[in-house]
CSV table of C-alpha atoms in Angstrom, one decimal:
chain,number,residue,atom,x,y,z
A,1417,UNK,CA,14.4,14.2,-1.5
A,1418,UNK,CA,10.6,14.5,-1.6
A,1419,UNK,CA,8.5,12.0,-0.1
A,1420,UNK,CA,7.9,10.2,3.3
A,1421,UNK,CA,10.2,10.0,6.3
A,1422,UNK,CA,9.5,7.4,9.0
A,1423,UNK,CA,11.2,6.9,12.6
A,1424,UNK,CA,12.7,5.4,13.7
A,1425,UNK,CA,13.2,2.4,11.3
A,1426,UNK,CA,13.6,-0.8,13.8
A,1427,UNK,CA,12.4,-1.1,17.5
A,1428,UNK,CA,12.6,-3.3,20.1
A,1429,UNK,CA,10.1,-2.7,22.6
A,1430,UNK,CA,9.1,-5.1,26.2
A,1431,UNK,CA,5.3,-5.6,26.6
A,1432,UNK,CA,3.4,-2.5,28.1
A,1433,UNK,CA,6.1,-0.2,26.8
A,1434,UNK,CA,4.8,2.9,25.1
A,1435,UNK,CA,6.2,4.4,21.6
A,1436,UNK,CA,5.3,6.9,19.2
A,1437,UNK,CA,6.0,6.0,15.3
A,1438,UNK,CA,6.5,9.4,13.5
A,1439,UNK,CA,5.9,10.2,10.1
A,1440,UNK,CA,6.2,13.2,7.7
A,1441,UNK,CA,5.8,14.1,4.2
A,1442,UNK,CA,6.9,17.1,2.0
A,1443,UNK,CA,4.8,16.8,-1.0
A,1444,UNK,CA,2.0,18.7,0.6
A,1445,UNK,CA,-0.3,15.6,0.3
A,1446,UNK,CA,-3.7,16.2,2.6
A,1447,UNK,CA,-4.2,12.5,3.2
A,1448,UNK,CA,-2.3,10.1,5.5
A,1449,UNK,CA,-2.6,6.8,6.8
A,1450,UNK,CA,-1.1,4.3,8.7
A,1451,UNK,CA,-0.6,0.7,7.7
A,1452,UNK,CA,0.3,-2.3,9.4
A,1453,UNK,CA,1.8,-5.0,7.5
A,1454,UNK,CA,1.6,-9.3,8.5
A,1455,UNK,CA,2.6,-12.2,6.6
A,1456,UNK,CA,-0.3,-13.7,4.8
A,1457,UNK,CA,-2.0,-11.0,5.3
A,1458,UNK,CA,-1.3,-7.8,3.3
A,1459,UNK,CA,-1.8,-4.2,4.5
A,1460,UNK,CA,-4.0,-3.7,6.9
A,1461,UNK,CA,-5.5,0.1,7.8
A,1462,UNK,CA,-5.3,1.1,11.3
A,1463,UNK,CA,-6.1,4.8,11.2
A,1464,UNK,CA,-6.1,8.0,8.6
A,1465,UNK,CA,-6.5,11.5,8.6
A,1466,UNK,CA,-8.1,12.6,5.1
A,1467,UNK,CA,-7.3,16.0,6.1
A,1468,UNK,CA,-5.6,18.3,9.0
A,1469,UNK,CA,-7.8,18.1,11.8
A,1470,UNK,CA,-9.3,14.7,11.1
A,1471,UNK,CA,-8.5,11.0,12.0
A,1472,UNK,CA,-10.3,8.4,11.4
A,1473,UNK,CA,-10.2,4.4,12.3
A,1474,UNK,CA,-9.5,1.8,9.8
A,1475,UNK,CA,-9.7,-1.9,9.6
A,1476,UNK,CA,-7.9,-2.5,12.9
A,1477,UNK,CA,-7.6,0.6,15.5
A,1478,UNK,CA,-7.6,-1.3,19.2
A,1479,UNK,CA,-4.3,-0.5,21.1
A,1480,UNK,CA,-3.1,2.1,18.5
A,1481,UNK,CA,-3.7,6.2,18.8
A,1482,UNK,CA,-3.0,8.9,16.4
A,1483,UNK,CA,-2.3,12.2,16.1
A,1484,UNK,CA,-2.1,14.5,12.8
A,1485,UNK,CA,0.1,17.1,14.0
A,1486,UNK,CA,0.1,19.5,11.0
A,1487,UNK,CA,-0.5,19.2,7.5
A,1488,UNK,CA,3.0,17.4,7.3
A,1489,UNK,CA,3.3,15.3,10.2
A,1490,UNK,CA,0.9,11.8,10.9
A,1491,UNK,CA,2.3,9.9,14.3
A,1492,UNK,CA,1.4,6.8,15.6
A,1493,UNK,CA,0.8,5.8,19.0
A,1494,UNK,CA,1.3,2.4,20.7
A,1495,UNK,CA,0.0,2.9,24.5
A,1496,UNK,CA,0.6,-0.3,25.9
A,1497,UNK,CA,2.9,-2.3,23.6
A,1498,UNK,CA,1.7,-6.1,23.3
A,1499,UNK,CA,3.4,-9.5,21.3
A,1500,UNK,CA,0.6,-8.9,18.8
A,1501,UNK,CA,1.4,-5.7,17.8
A,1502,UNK,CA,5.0,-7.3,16.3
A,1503,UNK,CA,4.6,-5.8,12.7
A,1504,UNK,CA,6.3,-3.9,9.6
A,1505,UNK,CA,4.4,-0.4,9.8
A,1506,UNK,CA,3.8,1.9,6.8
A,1507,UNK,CA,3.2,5.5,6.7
A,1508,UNK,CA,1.4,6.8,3.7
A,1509,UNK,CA,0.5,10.0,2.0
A,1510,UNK,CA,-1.9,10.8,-0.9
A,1511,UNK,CA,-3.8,13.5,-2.7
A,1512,UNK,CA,-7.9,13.5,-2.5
A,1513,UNK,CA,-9.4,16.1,-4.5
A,1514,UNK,CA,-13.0,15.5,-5.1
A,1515,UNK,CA,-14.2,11.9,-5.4
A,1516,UNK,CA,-11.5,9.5,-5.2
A,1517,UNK,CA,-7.9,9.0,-4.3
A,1518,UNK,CA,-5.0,9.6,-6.6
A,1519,UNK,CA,-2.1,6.9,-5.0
A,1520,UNK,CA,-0.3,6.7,-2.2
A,1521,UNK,CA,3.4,7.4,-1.7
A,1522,UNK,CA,4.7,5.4,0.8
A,1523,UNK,CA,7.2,5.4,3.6
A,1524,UNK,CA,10.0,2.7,3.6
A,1525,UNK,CA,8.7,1.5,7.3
A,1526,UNK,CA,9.0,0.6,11.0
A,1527,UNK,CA,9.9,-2.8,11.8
A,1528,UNK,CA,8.5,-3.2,15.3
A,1529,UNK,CA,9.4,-6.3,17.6
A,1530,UNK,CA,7.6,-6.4,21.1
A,1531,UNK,CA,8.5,-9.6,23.5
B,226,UNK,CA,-18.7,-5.8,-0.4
B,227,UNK,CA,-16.1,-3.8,-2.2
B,228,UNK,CA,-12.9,-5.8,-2.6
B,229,UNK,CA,-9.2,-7.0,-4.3
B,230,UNK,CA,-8.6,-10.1,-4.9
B,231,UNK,CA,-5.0,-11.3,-6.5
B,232,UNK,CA,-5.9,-14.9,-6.7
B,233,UNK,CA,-2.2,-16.2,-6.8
B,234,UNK,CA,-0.3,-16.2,-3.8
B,235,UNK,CA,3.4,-17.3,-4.9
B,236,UNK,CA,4.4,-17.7,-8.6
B,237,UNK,CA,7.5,-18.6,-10.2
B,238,UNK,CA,9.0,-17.9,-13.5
B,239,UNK,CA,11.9,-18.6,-15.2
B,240,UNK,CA,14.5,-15.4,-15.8
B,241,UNK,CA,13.4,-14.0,-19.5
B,242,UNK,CA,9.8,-15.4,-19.8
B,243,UNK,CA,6.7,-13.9,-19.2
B,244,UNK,CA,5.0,-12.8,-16.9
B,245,UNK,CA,1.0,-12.0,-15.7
B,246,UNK,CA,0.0,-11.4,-12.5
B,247,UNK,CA,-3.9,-11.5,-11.9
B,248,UNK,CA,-6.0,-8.5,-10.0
B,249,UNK,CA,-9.8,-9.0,-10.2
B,250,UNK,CA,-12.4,-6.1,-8.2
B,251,UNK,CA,-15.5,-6.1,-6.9
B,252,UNK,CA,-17.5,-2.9,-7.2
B,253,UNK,CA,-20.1,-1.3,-9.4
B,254,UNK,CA,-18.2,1.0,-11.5
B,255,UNK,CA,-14.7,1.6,-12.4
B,256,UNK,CA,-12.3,2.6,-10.0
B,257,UNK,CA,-9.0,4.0,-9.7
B,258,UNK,CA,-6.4,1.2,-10.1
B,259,UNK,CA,-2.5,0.6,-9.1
B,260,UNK,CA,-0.1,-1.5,-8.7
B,261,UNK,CA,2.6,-1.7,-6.0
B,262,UNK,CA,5.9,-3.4,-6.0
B,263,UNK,CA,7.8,-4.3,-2.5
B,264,UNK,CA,11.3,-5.4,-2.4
B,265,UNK,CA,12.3,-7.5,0.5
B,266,UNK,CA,13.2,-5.2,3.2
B,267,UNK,CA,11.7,-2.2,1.2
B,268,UNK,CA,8.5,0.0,1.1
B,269,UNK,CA,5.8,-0.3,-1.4
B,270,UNK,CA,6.8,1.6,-4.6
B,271,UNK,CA,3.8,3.0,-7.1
B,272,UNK,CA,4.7,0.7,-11.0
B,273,UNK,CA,1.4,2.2,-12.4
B,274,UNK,CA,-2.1,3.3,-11.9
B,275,UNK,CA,-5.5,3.5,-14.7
B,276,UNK,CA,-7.6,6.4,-13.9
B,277,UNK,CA,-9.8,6.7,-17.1
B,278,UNK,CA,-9.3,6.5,-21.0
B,279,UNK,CA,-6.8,4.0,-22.4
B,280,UNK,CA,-7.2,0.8,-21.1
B,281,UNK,CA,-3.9,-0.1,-21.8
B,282,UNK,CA,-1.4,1.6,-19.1
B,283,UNK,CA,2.4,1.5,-19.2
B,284,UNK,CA,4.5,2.0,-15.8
B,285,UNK,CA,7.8,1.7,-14.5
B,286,UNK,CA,10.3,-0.7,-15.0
B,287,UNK,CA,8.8,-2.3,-17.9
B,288,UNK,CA,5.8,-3.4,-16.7
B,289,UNK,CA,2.3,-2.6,-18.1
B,290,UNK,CA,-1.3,-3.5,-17.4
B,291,UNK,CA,-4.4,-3.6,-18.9
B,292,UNK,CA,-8.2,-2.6,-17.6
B,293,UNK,CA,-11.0,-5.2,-18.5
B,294,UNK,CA,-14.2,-3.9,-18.0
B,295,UNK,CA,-16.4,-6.9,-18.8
B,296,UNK,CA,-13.9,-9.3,-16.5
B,297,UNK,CA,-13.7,-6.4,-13.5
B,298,UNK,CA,-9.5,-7.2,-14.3
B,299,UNK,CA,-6.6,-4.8,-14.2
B,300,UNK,CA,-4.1,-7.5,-14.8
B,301,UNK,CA,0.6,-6.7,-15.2
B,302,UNK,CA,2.4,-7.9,-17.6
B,303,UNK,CA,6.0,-7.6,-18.4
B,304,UNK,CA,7.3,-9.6,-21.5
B,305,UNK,CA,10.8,-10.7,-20.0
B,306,UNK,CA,11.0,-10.8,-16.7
B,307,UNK,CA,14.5,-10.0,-15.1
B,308,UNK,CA,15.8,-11.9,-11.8
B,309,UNK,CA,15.7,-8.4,-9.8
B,310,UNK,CA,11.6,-8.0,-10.4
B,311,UNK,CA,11.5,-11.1,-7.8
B,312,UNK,CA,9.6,-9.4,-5.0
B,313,UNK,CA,5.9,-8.7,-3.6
B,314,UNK,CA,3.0,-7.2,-6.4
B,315,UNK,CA,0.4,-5.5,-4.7
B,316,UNK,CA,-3.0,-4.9,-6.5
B,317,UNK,CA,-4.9,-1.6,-5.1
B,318,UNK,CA,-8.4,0.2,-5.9
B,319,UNK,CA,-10.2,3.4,-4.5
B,320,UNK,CA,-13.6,2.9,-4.9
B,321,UNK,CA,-15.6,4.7,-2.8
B,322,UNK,CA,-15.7,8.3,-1.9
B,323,UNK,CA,-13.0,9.2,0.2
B,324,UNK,CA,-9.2,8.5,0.1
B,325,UNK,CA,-8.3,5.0,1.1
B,326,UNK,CA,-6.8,2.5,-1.4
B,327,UNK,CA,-8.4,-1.4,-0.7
B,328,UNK,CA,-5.0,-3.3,-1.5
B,329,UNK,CA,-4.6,-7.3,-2.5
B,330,UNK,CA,-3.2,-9.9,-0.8
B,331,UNK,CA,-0.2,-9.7,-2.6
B,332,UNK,CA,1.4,-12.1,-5.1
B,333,UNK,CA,5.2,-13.1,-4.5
B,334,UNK,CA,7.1,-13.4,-7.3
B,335,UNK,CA,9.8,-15.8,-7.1
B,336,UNK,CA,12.8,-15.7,-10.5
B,337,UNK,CA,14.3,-18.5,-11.1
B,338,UNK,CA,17.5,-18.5,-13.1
């Protein structure tokens, strides 16, 4: 089915362990993004790549690296794993043509503990 | 600054009433809006979006919304709700150049039977 594949779907990680989140799409979308999602406090953007080649920070960055691998492929690094990075993480994928942004599709997430 | 605001945090209705759920922006001209739904457990899932022309959209699931100018709203509606639309509402806008959405809050929406 067409759309966006994260993994894996839960981790347990200690603090100071490292991880990579992956993430792919098939719909040939040249945006990504990751999310990071909190109680009480929405989505949150911690880095995109608006096209192949590009990566940019979002609203919270520190302690996370990226990589866009291809046009498909959008990981997510976690260097040094700490308590406060405990969060649901979303991968998403959109079209930008032009001006403005046509919706994302979203992945179905990575629950991530740390103690 | 260039913002979402859903103003309601929780709401509950009763199963077959119903239902608004309030998105407001803050910009200088009309953006592109959407609306996500989360099930517990789940990934956000795209209901419905307004680009341009009719102000009145219709999405998934039942649900529609409508695009105020004047009020800077883009509030859903769904006449009867059903006790499996109890979940999270997102309320999203791109509003700048470039590609990222500026999502809500998030209302919950809690059925009660």
């Amino acid at each position: 089915n067409a759309g966006v594949t994260q993994t894996p779907k839960f981790q347990v990680l200690k603090t100071g362990q490292s991880m990579t989140l992956q993430c792919a799409q098939d719909m040939n979308h040249n945006s990504m993004y990751w999310y990071r999602q909190d109680p009480g406090m929405g989505l949150r953007l911690i880095y995109y790549s608006a096209s192949e080649g590009t990566t940019d920070k979002g609203e919270v960055p520190n302690g996370y690296n990226v990589s866009r691998l291809n046009k498909r492929e959008f990981s997510l690094r976690l260097e040094s794993a700490a308590p406060s990075q405990t969060s649901v993480y979303f991968c998403a994928s959109s079209v930008r043509t032009g001006d403005f942004n046509y919706g994302y599709t979203f992945g179905s997430g990575t629950r991530l503990t740390v103690v | 600054a260039q913002s979402v605001t859903q103003p309601d945090i929780h709401i509950t209705v009763s199963e077959g009433a119903s239902l608004e759920l309030r998105c407001n922006y803050s910009y200088g001209a009309t953006p592109y809006l959407f609306w996500y739904v989360q099930s517990p457990g789940q990934g956000l899932q795209l209901l419905l979006k307004y680009f341009s022309g009719d102000t009145l959209v219709q999405g998934i699931k039942g649900f529609e919304a409508e695009f105020k100018r004047s009020q800077s709203s883009f509030n859903l509606r769904k006449p009867s709700v059903h006790w499996s639309d109890a979940a999270e509402y997102f309320c999203a806008a791109n509003m700048e150049y470039g590609n990222k959405l500026v999502f809500g809050a998030g209302t919950i929406l809690r059925v009660k039977s």
